[in-house]
Coordinates of N, CA and C and ligand atoms in Angstrom, one line a residue:
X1 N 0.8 -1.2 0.0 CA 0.0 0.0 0.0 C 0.9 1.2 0.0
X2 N 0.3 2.2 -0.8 CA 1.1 3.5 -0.9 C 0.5 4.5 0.2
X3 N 1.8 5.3 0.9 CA 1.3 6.0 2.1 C 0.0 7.1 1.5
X4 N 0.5 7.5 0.5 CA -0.7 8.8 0.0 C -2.1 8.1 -0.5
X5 N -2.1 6.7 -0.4 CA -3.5 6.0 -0.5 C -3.9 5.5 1.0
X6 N -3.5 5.6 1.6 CA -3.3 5.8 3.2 C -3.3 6.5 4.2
X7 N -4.3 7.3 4.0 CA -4.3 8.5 5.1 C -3.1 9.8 5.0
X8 N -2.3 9.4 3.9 CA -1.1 10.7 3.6 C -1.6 11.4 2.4
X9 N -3.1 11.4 1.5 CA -3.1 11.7 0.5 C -3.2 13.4 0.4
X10 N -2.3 13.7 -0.2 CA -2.1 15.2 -0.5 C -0.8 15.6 0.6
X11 N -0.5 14.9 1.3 CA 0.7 15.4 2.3 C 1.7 15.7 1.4
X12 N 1.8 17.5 1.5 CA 3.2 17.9 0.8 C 5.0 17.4 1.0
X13 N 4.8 16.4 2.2 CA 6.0 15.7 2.4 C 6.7 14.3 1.7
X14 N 5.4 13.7 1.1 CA 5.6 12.6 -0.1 C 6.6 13.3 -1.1
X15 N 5.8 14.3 -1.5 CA 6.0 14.9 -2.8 C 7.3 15.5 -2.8
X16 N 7.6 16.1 -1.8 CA 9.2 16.6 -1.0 C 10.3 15.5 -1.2
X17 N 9.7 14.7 -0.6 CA 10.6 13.0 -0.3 C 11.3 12.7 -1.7
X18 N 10.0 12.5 -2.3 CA 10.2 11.9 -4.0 C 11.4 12.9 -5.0
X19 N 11.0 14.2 -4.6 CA 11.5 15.1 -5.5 C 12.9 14.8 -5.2
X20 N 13.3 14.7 -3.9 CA 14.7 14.4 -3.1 C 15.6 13.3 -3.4
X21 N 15.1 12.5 -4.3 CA 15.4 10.8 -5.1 C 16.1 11.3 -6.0
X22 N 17.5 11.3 -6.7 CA 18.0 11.1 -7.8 C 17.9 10.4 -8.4
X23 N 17.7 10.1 -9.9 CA 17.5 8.9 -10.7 C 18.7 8.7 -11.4
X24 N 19.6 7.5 -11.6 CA 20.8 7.4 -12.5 C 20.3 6.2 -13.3
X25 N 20.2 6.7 -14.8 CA 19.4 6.0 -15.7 C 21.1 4.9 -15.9
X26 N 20.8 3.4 -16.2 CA 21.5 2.6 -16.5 C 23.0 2.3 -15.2
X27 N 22.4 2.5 -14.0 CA 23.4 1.9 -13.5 C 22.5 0.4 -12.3
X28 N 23.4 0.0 -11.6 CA 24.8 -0.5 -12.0 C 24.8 -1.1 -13.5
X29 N 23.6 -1.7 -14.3 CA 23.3 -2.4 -15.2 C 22.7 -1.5 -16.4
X30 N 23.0 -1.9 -17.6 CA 22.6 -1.6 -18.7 C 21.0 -1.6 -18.2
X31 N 19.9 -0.2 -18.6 CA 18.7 -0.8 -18.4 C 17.9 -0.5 -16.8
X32 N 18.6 -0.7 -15.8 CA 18.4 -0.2 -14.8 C 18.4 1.2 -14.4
X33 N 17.2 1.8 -14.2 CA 17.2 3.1 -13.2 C 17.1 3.1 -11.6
X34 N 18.1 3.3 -11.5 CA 18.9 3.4 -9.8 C 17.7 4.6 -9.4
X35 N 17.4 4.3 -8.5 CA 16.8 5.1 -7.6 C 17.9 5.4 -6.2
X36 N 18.5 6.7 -6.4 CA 19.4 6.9 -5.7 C 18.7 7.7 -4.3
X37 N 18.7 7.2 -3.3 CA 18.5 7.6 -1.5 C 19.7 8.6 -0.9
X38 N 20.9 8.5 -1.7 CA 21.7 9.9 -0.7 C 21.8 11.2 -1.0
X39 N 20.8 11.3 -1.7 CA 20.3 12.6 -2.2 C 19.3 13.1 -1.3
X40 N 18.6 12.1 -0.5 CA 17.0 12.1 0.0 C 18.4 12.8 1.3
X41 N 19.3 11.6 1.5 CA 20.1 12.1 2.7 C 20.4 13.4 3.1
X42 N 20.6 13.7 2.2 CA 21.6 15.6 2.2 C 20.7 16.4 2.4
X43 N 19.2 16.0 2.1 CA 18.3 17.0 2.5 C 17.7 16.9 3.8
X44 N 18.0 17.4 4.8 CA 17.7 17.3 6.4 C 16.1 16.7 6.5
X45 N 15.3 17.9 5.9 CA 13.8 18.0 6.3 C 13.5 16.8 5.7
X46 N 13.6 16.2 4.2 CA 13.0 15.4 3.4 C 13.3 13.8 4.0
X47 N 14.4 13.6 4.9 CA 14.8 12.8 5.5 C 14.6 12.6 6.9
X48 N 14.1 13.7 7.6 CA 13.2 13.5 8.7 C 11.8 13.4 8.8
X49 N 11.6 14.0 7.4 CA 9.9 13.7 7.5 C 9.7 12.2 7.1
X50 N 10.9 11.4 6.1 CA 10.7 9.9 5.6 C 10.6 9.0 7.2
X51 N 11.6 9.3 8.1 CA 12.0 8.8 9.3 C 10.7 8.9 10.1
X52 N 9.9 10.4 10.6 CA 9.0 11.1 10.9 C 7.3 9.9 10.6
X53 N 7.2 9.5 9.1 CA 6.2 9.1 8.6 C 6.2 7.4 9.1
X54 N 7.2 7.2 8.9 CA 7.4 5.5 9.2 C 7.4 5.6 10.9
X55 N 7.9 6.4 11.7 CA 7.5 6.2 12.9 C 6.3 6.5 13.6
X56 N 5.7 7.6 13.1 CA 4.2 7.8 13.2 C 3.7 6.8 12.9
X57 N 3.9 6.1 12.1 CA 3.1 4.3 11.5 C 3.0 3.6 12.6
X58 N 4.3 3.4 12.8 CA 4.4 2.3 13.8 C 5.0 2.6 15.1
X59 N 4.7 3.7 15.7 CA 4.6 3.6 17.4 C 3.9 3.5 18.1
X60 N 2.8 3.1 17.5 CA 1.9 2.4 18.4 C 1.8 0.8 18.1
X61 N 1.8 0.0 18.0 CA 1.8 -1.0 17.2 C 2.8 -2.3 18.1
X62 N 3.5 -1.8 18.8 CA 3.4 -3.1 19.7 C 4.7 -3.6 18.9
X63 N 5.3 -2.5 18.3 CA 6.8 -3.3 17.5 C 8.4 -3.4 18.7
X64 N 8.7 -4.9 18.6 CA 10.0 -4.5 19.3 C 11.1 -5.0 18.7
X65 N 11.0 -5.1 17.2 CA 12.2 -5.0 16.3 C 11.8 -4.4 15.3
X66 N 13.0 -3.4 14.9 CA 12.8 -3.1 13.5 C 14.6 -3.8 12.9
X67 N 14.1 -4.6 11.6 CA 14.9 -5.2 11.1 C 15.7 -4.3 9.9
X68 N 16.4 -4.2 9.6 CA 17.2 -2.9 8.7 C 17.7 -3.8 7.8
X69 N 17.9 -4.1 6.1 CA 18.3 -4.2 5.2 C 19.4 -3.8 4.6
X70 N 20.8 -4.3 4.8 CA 21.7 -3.5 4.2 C 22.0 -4.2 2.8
X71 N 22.4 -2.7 2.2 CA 23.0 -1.2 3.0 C 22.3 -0.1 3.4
X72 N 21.2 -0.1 2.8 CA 20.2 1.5 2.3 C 19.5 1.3 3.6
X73 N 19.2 -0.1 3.9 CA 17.9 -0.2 5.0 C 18.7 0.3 6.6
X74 N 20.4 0.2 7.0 CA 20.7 0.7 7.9 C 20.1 2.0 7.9
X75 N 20.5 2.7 6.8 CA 20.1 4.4 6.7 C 18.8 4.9 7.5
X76 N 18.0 3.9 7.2 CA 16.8 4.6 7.4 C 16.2 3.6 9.3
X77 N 16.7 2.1 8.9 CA 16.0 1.7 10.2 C 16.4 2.2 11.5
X78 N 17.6 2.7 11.5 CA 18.0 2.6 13.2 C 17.7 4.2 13.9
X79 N 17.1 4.9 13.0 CA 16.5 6.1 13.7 C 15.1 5.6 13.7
X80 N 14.5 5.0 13.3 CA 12.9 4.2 13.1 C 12.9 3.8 14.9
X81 N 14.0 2.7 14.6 CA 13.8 2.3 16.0 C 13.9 2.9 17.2
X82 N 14.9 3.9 17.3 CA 15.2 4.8 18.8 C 14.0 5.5 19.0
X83 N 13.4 6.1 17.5 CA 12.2 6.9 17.8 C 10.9 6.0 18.0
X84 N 10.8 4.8 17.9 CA 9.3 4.0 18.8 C 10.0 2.8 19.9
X85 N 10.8 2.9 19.8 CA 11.9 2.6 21.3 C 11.5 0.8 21.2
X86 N 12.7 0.5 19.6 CA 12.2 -1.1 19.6 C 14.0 -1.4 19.3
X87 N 14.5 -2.4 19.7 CA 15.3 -3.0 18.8 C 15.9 -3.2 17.6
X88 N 17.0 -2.5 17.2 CA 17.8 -2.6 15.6 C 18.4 -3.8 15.2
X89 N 18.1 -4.5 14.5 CA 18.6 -5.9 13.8 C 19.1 -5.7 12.5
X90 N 20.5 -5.8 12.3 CA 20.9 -5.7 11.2 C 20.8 -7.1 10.5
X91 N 20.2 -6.9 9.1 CA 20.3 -8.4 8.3 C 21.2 -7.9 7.0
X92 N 22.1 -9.1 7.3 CA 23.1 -8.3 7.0 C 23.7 -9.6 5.2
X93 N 24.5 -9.0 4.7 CA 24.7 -9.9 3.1 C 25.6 -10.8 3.7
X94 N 26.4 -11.9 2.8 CA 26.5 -12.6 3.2 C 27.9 -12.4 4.0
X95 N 29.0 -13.1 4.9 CA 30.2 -13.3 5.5 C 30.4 -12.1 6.3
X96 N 29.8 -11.0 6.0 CA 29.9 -9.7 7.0 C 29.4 -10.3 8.4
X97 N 28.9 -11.0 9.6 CA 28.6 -11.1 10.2 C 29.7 -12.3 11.1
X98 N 30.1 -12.3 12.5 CA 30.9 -12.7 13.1 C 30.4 -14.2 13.2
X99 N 31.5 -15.6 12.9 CA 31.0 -16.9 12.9 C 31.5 -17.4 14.1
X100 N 30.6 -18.4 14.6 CA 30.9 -19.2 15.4 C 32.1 -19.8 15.2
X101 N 32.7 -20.6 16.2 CA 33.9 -21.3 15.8 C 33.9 -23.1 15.8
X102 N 32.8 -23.8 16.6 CA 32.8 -24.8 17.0 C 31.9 -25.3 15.9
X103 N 32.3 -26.2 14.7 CA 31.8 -26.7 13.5 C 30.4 -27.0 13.6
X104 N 30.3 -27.9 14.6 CA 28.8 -28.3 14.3 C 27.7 -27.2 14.6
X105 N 28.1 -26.2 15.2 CA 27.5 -25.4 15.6 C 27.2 -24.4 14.8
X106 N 28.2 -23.9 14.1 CA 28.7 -23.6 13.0 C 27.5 -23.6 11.4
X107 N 27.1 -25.5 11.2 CA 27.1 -25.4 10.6 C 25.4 -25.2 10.8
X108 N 24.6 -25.6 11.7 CA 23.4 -25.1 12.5 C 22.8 -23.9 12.3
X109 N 24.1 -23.0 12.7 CA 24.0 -21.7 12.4 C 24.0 -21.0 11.1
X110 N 24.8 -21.9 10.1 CA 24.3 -21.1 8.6 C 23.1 -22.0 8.4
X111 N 22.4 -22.9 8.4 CA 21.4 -23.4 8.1 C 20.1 -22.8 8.6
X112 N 20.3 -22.5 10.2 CA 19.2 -21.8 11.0 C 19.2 -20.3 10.4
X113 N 20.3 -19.5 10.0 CA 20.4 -17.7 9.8 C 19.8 -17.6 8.4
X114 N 20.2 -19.0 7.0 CA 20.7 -18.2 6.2 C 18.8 -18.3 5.2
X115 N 19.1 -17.0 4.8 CA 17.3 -17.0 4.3 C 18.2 -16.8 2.7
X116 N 18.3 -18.0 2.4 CA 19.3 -17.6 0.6 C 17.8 -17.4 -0.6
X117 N 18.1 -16.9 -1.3 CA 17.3 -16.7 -2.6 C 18.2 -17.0 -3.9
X118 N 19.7 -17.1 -3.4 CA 20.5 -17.5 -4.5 C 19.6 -18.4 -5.7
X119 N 19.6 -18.0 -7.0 CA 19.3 -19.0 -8.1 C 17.4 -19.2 -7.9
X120 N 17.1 -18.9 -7.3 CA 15.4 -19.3 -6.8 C 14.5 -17.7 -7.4
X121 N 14.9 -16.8 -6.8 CA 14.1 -15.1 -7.4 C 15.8 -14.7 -7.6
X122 N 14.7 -14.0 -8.9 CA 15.7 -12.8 -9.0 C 15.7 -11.1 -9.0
X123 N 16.4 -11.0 -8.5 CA 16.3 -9.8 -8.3 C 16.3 -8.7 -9.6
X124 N 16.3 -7.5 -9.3 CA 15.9 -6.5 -10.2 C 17.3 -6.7 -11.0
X125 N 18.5 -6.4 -10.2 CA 20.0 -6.8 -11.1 C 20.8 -7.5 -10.1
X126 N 20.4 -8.6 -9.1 CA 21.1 -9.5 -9.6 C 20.9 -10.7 -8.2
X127 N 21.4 -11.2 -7.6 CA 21.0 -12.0 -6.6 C 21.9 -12.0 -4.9
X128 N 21.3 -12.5 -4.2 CA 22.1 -12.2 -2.5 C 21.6 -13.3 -2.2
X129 N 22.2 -13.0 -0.5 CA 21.5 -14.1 0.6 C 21.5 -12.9 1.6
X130 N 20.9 -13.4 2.4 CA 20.8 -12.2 4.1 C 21.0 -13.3 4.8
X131 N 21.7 -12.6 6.3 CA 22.1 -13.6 7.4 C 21.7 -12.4 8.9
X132 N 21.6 -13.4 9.7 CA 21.6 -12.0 11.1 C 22.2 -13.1 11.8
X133 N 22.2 -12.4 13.2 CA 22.7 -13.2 14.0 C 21.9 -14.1 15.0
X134 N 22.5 -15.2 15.2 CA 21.1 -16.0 16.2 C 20.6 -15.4 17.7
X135 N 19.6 -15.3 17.9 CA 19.3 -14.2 19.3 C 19.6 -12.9 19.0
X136 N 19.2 -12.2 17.6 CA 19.2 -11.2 17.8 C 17.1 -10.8 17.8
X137 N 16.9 -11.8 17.3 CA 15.1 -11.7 17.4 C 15.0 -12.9 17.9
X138 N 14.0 -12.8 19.2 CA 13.5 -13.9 19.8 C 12.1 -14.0 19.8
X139 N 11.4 -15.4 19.6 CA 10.6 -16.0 19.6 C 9.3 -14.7 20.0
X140 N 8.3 -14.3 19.1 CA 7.3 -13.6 20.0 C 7.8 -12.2 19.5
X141 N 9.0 -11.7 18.9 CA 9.1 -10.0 19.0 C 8.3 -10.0 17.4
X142 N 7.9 -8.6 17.8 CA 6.9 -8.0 16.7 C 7.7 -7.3 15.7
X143 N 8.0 -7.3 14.9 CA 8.9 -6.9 13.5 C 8.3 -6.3 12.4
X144 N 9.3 -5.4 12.2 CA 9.4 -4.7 11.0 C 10.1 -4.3 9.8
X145 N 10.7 -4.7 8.8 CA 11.2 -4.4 8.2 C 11.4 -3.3 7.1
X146 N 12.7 -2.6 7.5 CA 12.7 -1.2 6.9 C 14.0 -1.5 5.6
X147 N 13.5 -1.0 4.8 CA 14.1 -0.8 3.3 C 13.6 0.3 2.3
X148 N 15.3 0.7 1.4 CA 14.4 2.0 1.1 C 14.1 1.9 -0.3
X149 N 14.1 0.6 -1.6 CA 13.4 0.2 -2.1 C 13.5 -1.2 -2.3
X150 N 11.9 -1.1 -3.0 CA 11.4 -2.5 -3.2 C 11.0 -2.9 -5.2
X151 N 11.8 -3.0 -5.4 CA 11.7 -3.9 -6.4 C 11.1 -4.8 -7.1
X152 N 11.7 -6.3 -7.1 CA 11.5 -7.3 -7.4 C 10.4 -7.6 -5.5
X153 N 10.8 -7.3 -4.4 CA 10.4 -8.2 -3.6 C 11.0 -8.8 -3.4
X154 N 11.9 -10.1 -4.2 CA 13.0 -10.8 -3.7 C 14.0 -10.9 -2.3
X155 N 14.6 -9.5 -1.9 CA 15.2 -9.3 -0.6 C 14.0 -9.0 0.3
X156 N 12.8 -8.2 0.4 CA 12.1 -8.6 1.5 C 12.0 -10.0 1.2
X157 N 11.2 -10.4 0.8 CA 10.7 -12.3 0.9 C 12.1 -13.0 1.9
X158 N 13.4 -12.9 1.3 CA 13.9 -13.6 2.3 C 14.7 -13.0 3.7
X159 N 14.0 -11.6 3.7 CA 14.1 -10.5 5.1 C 13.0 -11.5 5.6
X160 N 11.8 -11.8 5.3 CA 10.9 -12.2 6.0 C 10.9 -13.6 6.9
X161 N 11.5 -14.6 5.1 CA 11.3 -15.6 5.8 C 12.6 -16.0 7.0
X162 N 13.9 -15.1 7.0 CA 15.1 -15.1 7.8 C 14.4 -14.6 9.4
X163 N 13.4 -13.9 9.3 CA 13.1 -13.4 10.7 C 12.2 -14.3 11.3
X164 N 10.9 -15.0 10.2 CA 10.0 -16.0 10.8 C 10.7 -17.0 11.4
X165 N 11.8 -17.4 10.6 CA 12.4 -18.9 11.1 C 13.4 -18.3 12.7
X166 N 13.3 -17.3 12.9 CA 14.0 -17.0 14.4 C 12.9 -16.9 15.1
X167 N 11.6 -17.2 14.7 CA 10.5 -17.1 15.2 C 9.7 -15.9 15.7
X168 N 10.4 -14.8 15.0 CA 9.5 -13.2 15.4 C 8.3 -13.3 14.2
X169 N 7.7 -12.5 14.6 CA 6.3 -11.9 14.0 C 6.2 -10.9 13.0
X170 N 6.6 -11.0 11.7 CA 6.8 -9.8 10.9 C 5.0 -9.0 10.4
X171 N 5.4 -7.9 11.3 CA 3.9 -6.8 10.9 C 3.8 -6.5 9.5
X172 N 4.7 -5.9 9.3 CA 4.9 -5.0 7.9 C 6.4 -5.1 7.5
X173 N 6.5 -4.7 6.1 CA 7.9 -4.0 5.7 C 7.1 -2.8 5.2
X174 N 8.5 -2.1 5.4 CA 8.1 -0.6 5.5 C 9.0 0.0 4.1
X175 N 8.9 0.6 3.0 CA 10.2 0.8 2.0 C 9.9 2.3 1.4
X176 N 10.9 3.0 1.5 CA 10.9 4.1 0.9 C 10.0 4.6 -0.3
X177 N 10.9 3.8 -1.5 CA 10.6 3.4 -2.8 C 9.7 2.1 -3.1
X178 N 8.8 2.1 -4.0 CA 8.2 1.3 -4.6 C 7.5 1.2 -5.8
X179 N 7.6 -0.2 -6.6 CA 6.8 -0.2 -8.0 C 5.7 0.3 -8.2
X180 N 5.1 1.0 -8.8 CA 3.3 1.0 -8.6 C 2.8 -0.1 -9.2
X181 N 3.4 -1.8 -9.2 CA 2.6 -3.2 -9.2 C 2.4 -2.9 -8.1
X182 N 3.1 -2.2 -6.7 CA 2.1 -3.0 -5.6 C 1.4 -2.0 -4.5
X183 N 1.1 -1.4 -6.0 CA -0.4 -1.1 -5.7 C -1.4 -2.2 -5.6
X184 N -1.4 -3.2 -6.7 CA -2.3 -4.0 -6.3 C -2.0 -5.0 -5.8
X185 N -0.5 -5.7 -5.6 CA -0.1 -6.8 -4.8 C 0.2 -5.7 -3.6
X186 N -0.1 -6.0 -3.0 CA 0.5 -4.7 -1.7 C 0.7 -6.1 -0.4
X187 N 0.8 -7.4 -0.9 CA 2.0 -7.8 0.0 C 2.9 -8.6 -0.6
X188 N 3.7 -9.1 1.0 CA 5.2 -9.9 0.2 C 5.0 -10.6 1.2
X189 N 4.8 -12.1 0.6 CA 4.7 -13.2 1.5 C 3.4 -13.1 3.0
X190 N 2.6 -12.8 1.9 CA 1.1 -12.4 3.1 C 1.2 -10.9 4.1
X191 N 2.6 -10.4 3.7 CA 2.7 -9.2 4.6 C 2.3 -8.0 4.7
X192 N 2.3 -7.0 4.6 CA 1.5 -5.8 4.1 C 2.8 -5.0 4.1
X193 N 2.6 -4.4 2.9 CA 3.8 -3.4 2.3 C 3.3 -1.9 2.3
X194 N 4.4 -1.1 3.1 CA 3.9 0.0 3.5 C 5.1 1.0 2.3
X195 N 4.7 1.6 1.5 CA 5.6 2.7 0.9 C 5.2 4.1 0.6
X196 N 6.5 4.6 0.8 CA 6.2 6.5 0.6 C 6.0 6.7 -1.0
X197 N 7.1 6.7 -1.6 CA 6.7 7.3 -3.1 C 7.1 6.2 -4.7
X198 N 6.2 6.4 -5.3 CA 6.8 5.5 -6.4 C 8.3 6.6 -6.8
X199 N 8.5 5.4 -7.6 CA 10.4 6.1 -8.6 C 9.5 6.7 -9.5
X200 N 11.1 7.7 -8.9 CA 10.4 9.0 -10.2 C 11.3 8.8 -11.5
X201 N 11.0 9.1 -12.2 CA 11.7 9.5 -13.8 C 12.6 10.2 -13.4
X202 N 13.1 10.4 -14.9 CA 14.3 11.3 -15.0 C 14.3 12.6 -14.4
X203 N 15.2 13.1 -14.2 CA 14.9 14.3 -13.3 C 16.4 15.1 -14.3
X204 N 16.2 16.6 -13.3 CA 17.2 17.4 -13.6 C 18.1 17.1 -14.1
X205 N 18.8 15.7 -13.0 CA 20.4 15.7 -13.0 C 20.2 14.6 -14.4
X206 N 19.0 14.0 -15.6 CA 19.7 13.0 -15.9 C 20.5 13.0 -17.3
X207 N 20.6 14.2 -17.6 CA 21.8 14.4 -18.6 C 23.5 14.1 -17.9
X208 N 23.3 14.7 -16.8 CA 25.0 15.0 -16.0 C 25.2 13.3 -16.3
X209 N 23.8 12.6 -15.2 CA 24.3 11.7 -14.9 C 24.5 10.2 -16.0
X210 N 24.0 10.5 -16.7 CA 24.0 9.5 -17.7 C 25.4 9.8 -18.3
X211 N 25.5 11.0 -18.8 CA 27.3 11.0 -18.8 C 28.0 10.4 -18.7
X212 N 27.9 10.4 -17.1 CA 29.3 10.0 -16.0 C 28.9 8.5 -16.1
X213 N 27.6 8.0 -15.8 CA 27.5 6.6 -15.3 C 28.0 5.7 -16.6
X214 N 27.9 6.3 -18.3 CA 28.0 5.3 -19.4 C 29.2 5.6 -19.4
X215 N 30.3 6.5 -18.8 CA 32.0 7.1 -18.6 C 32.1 5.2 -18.0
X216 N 31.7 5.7 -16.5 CA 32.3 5.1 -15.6 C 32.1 3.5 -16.1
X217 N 30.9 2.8 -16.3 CA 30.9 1.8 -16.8 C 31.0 1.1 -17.4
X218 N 31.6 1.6 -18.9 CA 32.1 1.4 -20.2 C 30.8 1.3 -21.0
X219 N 29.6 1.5 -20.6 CA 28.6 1.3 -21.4 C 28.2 1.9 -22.6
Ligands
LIG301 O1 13.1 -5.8 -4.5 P1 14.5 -6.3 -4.9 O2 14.5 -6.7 -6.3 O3 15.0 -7.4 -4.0 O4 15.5 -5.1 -4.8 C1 15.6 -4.3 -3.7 C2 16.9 -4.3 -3.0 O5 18.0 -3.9 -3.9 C3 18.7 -2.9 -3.3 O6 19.8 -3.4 -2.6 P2 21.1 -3.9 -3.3 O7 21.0 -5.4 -3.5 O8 21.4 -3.1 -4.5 O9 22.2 -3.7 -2.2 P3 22.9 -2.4 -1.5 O10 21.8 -1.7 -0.7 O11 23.9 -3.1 -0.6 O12 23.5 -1.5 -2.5 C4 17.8 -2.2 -2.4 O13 18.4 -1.4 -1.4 C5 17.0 -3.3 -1.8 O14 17.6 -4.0 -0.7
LIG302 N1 16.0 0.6 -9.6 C1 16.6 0.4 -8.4 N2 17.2 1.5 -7.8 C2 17.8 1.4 -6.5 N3 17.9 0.3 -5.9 C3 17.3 -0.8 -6.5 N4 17.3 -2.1 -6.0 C4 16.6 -2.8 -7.0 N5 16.3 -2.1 -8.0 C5 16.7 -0.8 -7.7

């Protein structure tokens, strides 16, 4: 569901948010439009009201994890959480995260953490796994997952199913950006998808940036 079909319709802070998105036509991939988020960053207001809107959502709500997606989803989860006073869980790509040492335990632990999608969905350009750590959500905590777009769906789906199998309760994912398909799928894996603005088009910068991006990539 889109926030401005949601009780935000006509809120001049959507429209603020969106405007604050860079678009870089053809990166990383031939064909892909990057919906760039550290533009949204540099702009103070446009990035407190994004933070501002997602915690108005859910401080009432009985959340005591919000789950953060890296890399984009740090950005935005861990002020989500200080401001409705829940737990930051990073879900994190693959080998970044500290391993056990005792093998069998070891191997428990990538089987219990690892929510892979390798070769199964694919992504918009290209494929992952997510891992967290064991006991960072326990059985019963109420979850959220924050990301600042959504795509394919792919990385939530296995944000979700990484957090069910530690046995938390996923509410919502919450994402910046979103397709307008889900508008009318408006979940992921039965869950309900909360987003601020669809991707915008080209904008101002997309002469500079098409430039630099077909420079840098040989494209
Ligand atoms: O809906 P999907 O098709 O799964 O795509 C969405 C995901 O893709 C991007 O992350 P990316 O894999 O580029 O990683 P990054 O944040 O580390 O750059 C974005 O931040 C989402 O996590
Ligand atoms: N078009 C896009 N822009 C930014 N991040 C993405 N992740 C998947 N597709 C993306």
């Amino acid at each position: 569901m889109f926030a401005a079909e949601n009780g935000l319709k006509g809120d001049p802070r959507l429209e603020a948010i969106s405007r604050s998105i860079r678009v870089i036509p053809h990166f990383p991939k031939p064909g892909i439009m990057f919906q760039d988020i550290t533009t949204l960053l540099l702009d103070p207001k446009a990035f407190k009201d994004t933070v501002d809107i997602f915690t108005d959502r859910y401080r009432d709500m009985g959340i005591t994890v919000v789950a953060g997606i890296e890399a984009r989803g740090f950005m935005f989860g861990p002020a989500i959480a200080l401001a409705i006073g829940a737990k930051f869980v990073p879900l994190r790509k693959p080998r970044k995260l500290p391993v056990l040492l005792i093998l069998e335990f070891r191997v428990c632990f990538a089987e219990f953490t690892r929510g892979s999608y390798f070769g199964v969905l694919r992504l918009e350009y290209g494929t992952d796994c997510l891992e967290m750590h064991v006991g960072a959500v326990s059985p019963g905590d109420r979850t959220i997952v924050i990301d600042d777009v959504v795509a394919t769906g792919g990385t939530l789906s296995a944000a979700i199913k990484l957090l069910e199998r530690a046995g938390g309760e996923v509410v919502e994912c919450g994402c910046v950006i979103g397709l307008p398909k889900f508008k009318v799928h408006s979940k992921i894996k039965g869950k309900p998808l909360y987003i601020l603005v669809e991707p915008t088009e080209l904008d101002d910068c997309f002469q500079g940036c098409r430039t630099s991006n077909v420079g840098e990539n040989g494209h």
